Short mmCIF file of C-alpha atoms and ligand atoms in Angstrom, two decimals:
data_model
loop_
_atom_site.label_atom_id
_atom_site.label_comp_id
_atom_site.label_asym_id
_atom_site.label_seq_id
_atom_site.Cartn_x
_atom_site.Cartn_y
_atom_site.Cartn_z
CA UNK A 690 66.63 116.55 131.57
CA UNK A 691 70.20 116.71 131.40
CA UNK A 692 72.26 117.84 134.26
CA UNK A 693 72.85 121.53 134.23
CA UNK A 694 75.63 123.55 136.30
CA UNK A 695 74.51 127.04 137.24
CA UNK A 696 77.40 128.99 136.58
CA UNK A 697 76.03 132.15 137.55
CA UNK A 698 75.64 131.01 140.73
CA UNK A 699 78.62 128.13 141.75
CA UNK A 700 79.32 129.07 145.17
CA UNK A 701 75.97 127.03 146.57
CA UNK A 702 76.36 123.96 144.07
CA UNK A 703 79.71 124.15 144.47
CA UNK A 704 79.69 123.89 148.03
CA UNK A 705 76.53 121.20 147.73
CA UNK A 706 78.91 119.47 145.81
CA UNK A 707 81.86 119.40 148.42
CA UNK A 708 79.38 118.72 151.14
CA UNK A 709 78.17 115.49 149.25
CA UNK A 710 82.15 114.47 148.37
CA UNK A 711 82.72 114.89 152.09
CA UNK A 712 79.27 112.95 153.32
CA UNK A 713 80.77 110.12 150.46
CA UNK A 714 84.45 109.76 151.88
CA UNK A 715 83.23 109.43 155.42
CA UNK A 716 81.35 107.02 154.32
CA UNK A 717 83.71 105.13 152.87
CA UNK A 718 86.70 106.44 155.85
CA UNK A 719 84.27 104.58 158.16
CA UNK A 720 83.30 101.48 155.63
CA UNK A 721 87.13 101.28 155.73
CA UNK A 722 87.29 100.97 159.23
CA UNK A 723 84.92 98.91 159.67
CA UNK A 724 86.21 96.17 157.22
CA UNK A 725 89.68 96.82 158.55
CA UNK A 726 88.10 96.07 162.34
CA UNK A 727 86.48 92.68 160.93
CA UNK A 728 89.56 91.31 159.50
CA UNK A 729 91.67 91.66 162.64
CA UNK A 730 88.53 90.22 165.03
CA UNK A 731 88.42 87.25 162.87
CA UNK A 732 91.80 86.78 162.22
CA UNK A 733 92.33 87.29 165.80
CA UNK A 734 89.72 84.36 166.75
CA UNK A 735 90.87 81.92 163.97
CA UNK A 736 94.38 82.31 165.41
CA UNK A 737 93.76 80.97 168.61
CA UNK A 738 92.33 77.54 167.80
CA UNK A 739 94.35 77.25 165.19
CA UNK A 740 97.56 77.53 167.08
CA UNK A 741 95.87 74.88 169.17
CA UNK A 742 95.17 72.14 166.73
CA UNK A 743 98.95 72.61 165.41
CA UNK A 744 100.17 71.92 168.83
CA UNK A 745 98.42 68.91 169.33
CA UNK A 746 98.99 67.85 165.36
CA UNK A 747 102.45 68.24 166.13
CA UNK A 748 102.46 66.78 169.59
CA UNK A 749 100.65 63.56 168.54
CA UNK A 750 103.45 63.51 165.78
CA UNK A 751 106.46 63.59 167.96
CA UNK A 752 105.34 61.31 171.03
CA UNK A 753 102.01 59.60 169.35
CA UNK A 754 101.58 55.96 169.22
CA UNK A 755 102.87 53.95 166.49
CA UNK A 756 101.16 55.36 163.85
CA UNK A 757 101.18 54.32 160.30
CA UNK A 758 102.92 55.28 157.55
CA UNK A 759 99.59 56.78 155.91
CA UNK A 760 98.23 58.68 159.62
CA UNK A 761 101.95 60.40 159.58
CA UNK A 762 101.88 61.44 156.62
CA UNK A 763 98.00 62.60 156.96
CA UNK A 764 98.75 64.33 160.58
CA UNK A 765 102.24 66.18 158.75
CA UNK A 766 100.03 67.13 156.07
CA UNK A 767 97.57 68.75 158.27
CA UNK A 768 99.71 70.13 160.48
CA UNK A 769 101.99 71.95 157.80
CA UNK A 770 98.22 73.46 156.33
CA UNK A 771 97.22 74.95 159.90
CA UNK A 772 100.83 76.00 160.63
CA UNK A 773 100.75 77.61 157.02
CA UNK A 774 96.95 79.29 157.84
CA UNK A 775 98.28 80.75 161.13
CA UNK A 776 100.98 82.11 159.61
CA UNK A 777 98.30 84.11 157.17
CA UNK A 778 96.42 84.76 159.68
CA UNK A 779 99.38 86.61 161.47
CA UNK A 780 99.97 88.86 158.06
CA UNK A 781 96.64 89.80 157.92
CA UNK A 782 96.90 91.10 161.32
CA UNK A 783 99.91 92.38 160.78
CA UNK A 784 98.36 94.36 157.81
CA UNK A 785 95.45 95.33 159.48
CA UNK A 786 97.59 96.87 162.19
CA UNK A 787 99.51 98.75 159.47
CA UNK A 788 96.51 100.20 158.50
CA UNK A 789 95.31 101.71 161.39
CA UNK A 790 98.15 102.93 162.12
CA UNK A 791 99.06 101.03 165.45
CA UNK A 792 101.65 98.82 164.20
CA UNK A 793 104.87 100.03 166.60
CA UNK A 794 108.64 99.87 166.19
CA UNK A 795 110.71 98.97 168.35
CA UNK A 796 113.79 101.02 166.78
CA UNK A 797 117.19 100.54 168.26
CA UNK A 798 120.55 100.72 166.69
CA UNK A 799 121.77 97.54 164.76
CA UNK A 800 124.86 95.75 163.03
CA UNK A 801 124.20 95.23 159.86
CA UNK A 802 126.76 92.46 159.52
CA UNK A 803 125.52 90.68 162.96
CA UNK A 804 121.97 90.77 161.58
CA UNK A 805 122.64 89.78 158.24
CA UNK A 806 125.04 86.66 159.89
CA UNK A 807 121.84 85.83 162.24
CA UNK A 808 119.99 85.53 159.76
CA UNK A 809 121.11 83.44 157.67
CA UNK A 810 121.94 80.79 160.26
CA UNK A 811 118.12 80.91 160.90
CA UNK A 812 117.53 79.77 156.99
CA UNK A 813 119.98 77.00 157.31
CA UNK A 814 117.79 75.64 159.67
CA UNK A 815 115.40 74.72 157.12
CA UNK A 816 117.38 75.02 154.09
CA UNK A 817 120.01 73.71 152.27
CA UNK A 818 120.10 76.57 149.61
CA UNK A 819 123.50 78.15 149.36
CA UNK A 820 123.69 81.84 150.65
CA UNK A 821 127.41 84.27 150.72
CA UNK A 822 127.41 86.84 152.04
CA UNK A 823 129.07 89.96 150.97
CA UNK A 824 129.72 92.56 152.94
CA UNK A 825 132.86 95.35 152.67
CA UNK A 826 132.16 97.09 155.76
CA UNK A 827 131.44 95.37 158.87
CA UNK A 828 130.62 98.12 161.24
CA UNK A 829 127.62 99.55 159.21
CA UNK A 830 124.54 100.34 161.58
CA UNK A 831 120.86 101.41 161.20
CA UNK A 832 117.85 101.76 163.33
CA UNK A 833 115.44 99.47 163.31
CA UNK A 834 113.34 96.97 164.86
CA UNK A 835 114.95 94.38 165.12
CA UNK A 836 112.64 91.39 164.83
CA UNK A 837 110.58 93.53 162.16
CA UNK A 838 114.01 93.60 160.28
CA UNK A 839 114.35 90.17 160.55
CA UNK A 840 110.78 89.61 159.13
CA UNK A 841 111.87 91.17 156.35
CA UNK A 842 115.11 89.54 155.60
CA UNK A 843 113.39 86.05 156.05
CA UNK A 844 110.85 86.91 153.98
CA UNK A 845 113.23 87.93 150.95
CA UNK A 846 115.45 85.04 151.38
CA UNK A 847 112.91 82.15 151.76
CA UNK A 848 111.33 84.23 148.27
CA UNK A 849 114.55 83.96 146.51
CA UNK A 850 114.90 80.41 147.79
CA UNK A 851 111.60 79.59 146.74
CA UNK A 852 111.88 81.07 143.38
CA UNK A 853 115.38 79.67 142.75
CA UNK A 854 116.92 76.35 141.45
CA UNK A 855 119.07 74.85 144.74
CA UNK A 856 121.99 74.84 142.23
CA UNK A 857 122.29 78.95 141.95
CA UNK A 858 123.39 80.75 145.17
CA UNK A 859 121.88 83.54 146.71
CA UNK A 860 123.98 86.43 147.31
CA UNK A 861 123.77 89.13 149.98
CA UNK A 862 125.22 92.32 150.01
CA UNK A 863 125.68 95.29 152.29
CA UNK A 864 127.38 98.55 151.68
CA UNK A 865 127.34 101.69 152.40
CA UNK A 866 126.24 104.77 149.62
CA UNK A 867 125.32 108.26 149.39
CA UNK A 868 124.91 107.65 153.41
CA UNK A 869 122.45 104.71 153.10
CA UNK A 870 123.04 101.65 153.80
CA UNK A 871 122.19 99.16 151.36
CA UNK A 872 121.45 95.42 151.46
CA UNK A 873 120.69 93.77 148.15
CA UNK A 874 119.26 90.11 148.50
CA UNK A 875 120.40 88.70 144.94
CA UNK A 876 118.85 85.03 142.90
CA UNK A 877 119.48 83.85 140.19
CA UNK A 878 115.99 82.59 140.08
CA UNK A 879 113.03 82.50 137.45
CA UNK A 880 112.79 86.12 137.73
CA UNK A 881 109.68 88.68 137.48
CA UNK A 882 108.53 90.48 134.12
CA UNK A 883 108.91 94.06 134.41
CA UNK A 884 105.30 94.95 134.07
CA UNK A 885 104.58 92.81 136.99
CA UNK A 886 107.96 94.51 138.84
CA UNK A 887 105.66 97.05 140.51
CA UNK A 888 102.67 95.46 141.32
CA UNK A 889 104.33 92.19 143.55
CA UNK A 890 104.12 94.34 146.26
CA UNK A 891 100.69 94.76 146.09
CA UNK A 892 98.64 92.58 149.02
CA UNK A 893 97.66 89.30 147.17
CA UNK A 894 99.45 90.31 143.69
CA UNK A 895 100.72 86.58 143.11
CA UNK A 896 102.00 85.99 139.43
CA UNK A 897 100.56 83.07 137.45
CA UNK A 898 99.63 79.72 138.89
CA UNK A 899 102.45 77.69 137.07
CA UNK A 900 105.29 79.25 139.03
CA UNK A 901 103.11 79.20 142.16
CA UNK A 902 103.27 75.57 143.06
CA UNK A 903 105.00 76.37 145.70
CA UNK A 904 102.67 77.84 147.76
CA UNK A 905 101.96 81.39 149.00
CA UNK A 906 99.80 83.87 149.99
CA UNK A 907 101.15 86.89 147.73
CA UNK A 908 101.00 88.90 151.37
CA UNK A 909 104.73 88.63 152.30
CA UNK A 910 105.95 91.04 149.87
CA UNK A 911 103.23 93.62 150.86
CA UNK A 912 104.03 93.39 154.77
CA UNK A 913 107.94 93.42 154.15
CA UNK A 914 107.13 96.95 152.12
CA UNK A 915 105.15 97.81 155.23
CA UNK A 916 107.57 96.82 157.46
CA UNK A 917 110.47 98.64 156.09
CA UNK A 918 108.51 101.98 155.48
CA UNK A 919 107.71 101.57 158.35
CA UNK A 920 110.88 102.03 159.99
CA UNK A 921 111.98 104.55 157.56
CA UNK A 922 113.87 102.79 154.80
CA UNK A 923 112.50 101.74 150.97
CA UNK A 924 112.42 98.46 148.99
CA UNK A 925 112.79 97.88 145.30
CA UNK A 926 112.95 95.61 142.84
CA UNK A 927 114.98 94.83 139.57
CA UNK A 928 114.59 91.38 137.76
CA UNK A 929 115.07 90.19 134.34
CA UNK A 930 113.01 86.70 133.58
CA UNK A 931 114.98 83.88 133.38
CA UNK A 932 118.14 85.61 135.19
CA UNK A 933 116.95 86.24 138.40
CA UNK A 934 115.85 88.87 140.79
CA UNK A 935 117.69 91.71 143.46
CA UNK A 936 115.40 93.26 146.21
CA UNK A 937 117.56 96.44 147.35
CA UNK A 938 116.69 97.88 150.90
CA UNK A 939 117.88 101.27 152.01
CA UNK A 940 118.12 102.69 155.19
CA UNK A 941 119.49 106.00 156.93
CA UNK A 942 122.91 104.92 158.40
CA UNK A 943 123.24 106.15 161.72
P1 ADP B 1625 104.05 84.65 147.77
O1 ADP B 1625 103.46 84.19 149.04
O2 ADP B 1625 103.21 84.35 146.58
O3 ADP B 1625 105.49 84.27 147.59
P2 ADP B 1625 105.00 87.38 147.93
O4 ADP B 1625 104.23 88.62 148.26
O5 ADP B 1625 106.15 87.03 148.78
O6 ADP B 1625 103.93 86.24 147.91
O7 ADP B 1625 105.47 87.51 146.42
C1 ADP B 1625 104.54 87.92 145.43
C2 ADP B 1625 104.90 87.32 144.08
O8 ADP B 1625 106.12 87.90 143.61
C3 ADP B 1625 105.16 85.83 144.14
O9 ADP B 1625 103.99 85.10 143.96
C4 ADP B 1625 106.16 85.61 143.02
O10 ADP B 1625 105.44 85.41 141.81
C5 ADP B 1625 106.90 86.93 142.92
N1 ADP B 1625 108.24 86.86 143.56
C6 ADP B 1625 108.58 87.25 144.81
N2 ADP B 1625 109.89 87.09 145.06
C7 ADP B 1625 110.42 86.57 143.94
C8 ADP B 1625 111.75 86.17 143.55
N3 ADP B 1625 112.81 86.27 144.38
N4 ADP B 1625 111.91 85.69 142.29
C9 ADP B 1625 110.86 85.60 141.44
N5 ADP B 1625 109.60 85.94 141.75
C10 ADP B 1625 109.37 86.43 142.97
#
């Protein structure tokens, strides 16, 4: 027969009702946590002999034996996949600790300008991309952790590397506004379509394949919006295809 509601009587289906929703979400509360409890254990155990077998991959490349042209570039190959895997592994902890609700912050008061200028030294490193720097106030400060804020600037600026032609520049800006400070990490990169604008900070959201050859996990976007929630400030996005891309972070100046 078809499903009746006794309206004469609601409070006791009513309340049968609620009882069921709230038998259903614990369910699912504790389904959650479960899941969430298996993807840190296992992330946790691949970690470790992960980080092993890079150490010796990278060992054996720095002080091996002669090797030949075809083992080094077998052993580099290798050893760029497990350091890329434990680096995956570490978001999904990361995320995982987000989730419950244990992920801490250190929060302590930092120069924008200092940070920004650290930074960036750490990218030349590994890049040769071109990055200025803009700033028009040098003593701005926020609170934050500081190797979480890092994260996050790394993160940006090896996205708008990676998503940029080596001839455009990316710009960085800081400023102060409406008491927030503001840093704006500017490409001039392949850009994002707007109805994808939202959802790249989704965990795994990755746009099509073509402009993926890069390589990625479509995590880092999701752990930098985390990360800066996290310590109180927001990130967003504004892009036009073919013209490039700004993440804007704000933060409380203190
Ligand atoms: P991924 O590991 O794929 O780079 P992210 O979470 O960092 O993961 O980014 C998600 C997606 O957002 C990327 O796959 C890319 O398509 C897009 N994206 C991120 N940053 C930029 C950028 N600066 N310019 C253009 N597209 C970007």
């Amino acid at each position: 027969g078809e499903a009746h509601f006794n309206l004469e009587n609601p409070p006791s289906e009513v309340k049968e009702l609620a009882e069921t929703f709230e038998k259903m979400l614990l369910r699912l509360s504790q389904s959650w946590e479960h899941q969430r409890q298996l993807l840190s254990n296992v992330s946790h155990e691949l970690r470790t002999p992960l980080t092993i077998i890079c150490g010796y991959l990278e060992s054996t490349l720095r002080r091996g034996p002669n090797l030949t042209e075809i083992q080094r570039e077998a052993l580099t190959t290798a050893a760029s996949e497990a350091d890329r895997t434990v680096q995956l592994l570490q978001d999904l902890l990361d995320l995982a600790r987000a989730d419950s609700g244990a992920m801490h912050f250190q929060l302590e008061k930092i120069d924008v300008h200092e940070l920004i200028t650290e930074v960036v030294a750490m990218t030349k490193q590994y890049s040769n991309h071109q990055i200025i720097f803009e700033s028009n106030k040098s003593n701005l400060e926020i609170a934050v952790d500081k190797n979480r804020c890092k994260q996050v600037l790394l993160n940006l600026i090896d996205n708008a590397i990676k998503y940029s032609a080596s001839e455009y520049p990316i710009t960085i800006k800081s400023y102060l506004q409406d008491s927030l400070v503001i840093i704006e990490i500017c490409d001039r990169g392949v850009g994002i379509p707007l109805q994808q604008q939202a959802r790249i900070f989704e965990r795994f959201h990755r746009l099509d394949e073509a402009r993926n050859r890069a390589g990625g996990t479509g995590l880092g976007l999701s752990i930098v919006k985390t990360l800066v929630e996290g310590m109180g400030g927001k990130i967003s996005v504004q892009s036009q295809l073919e013209k490039g891309s700004t993440f804007t972070l704000k933060f409380p100046g203190v």
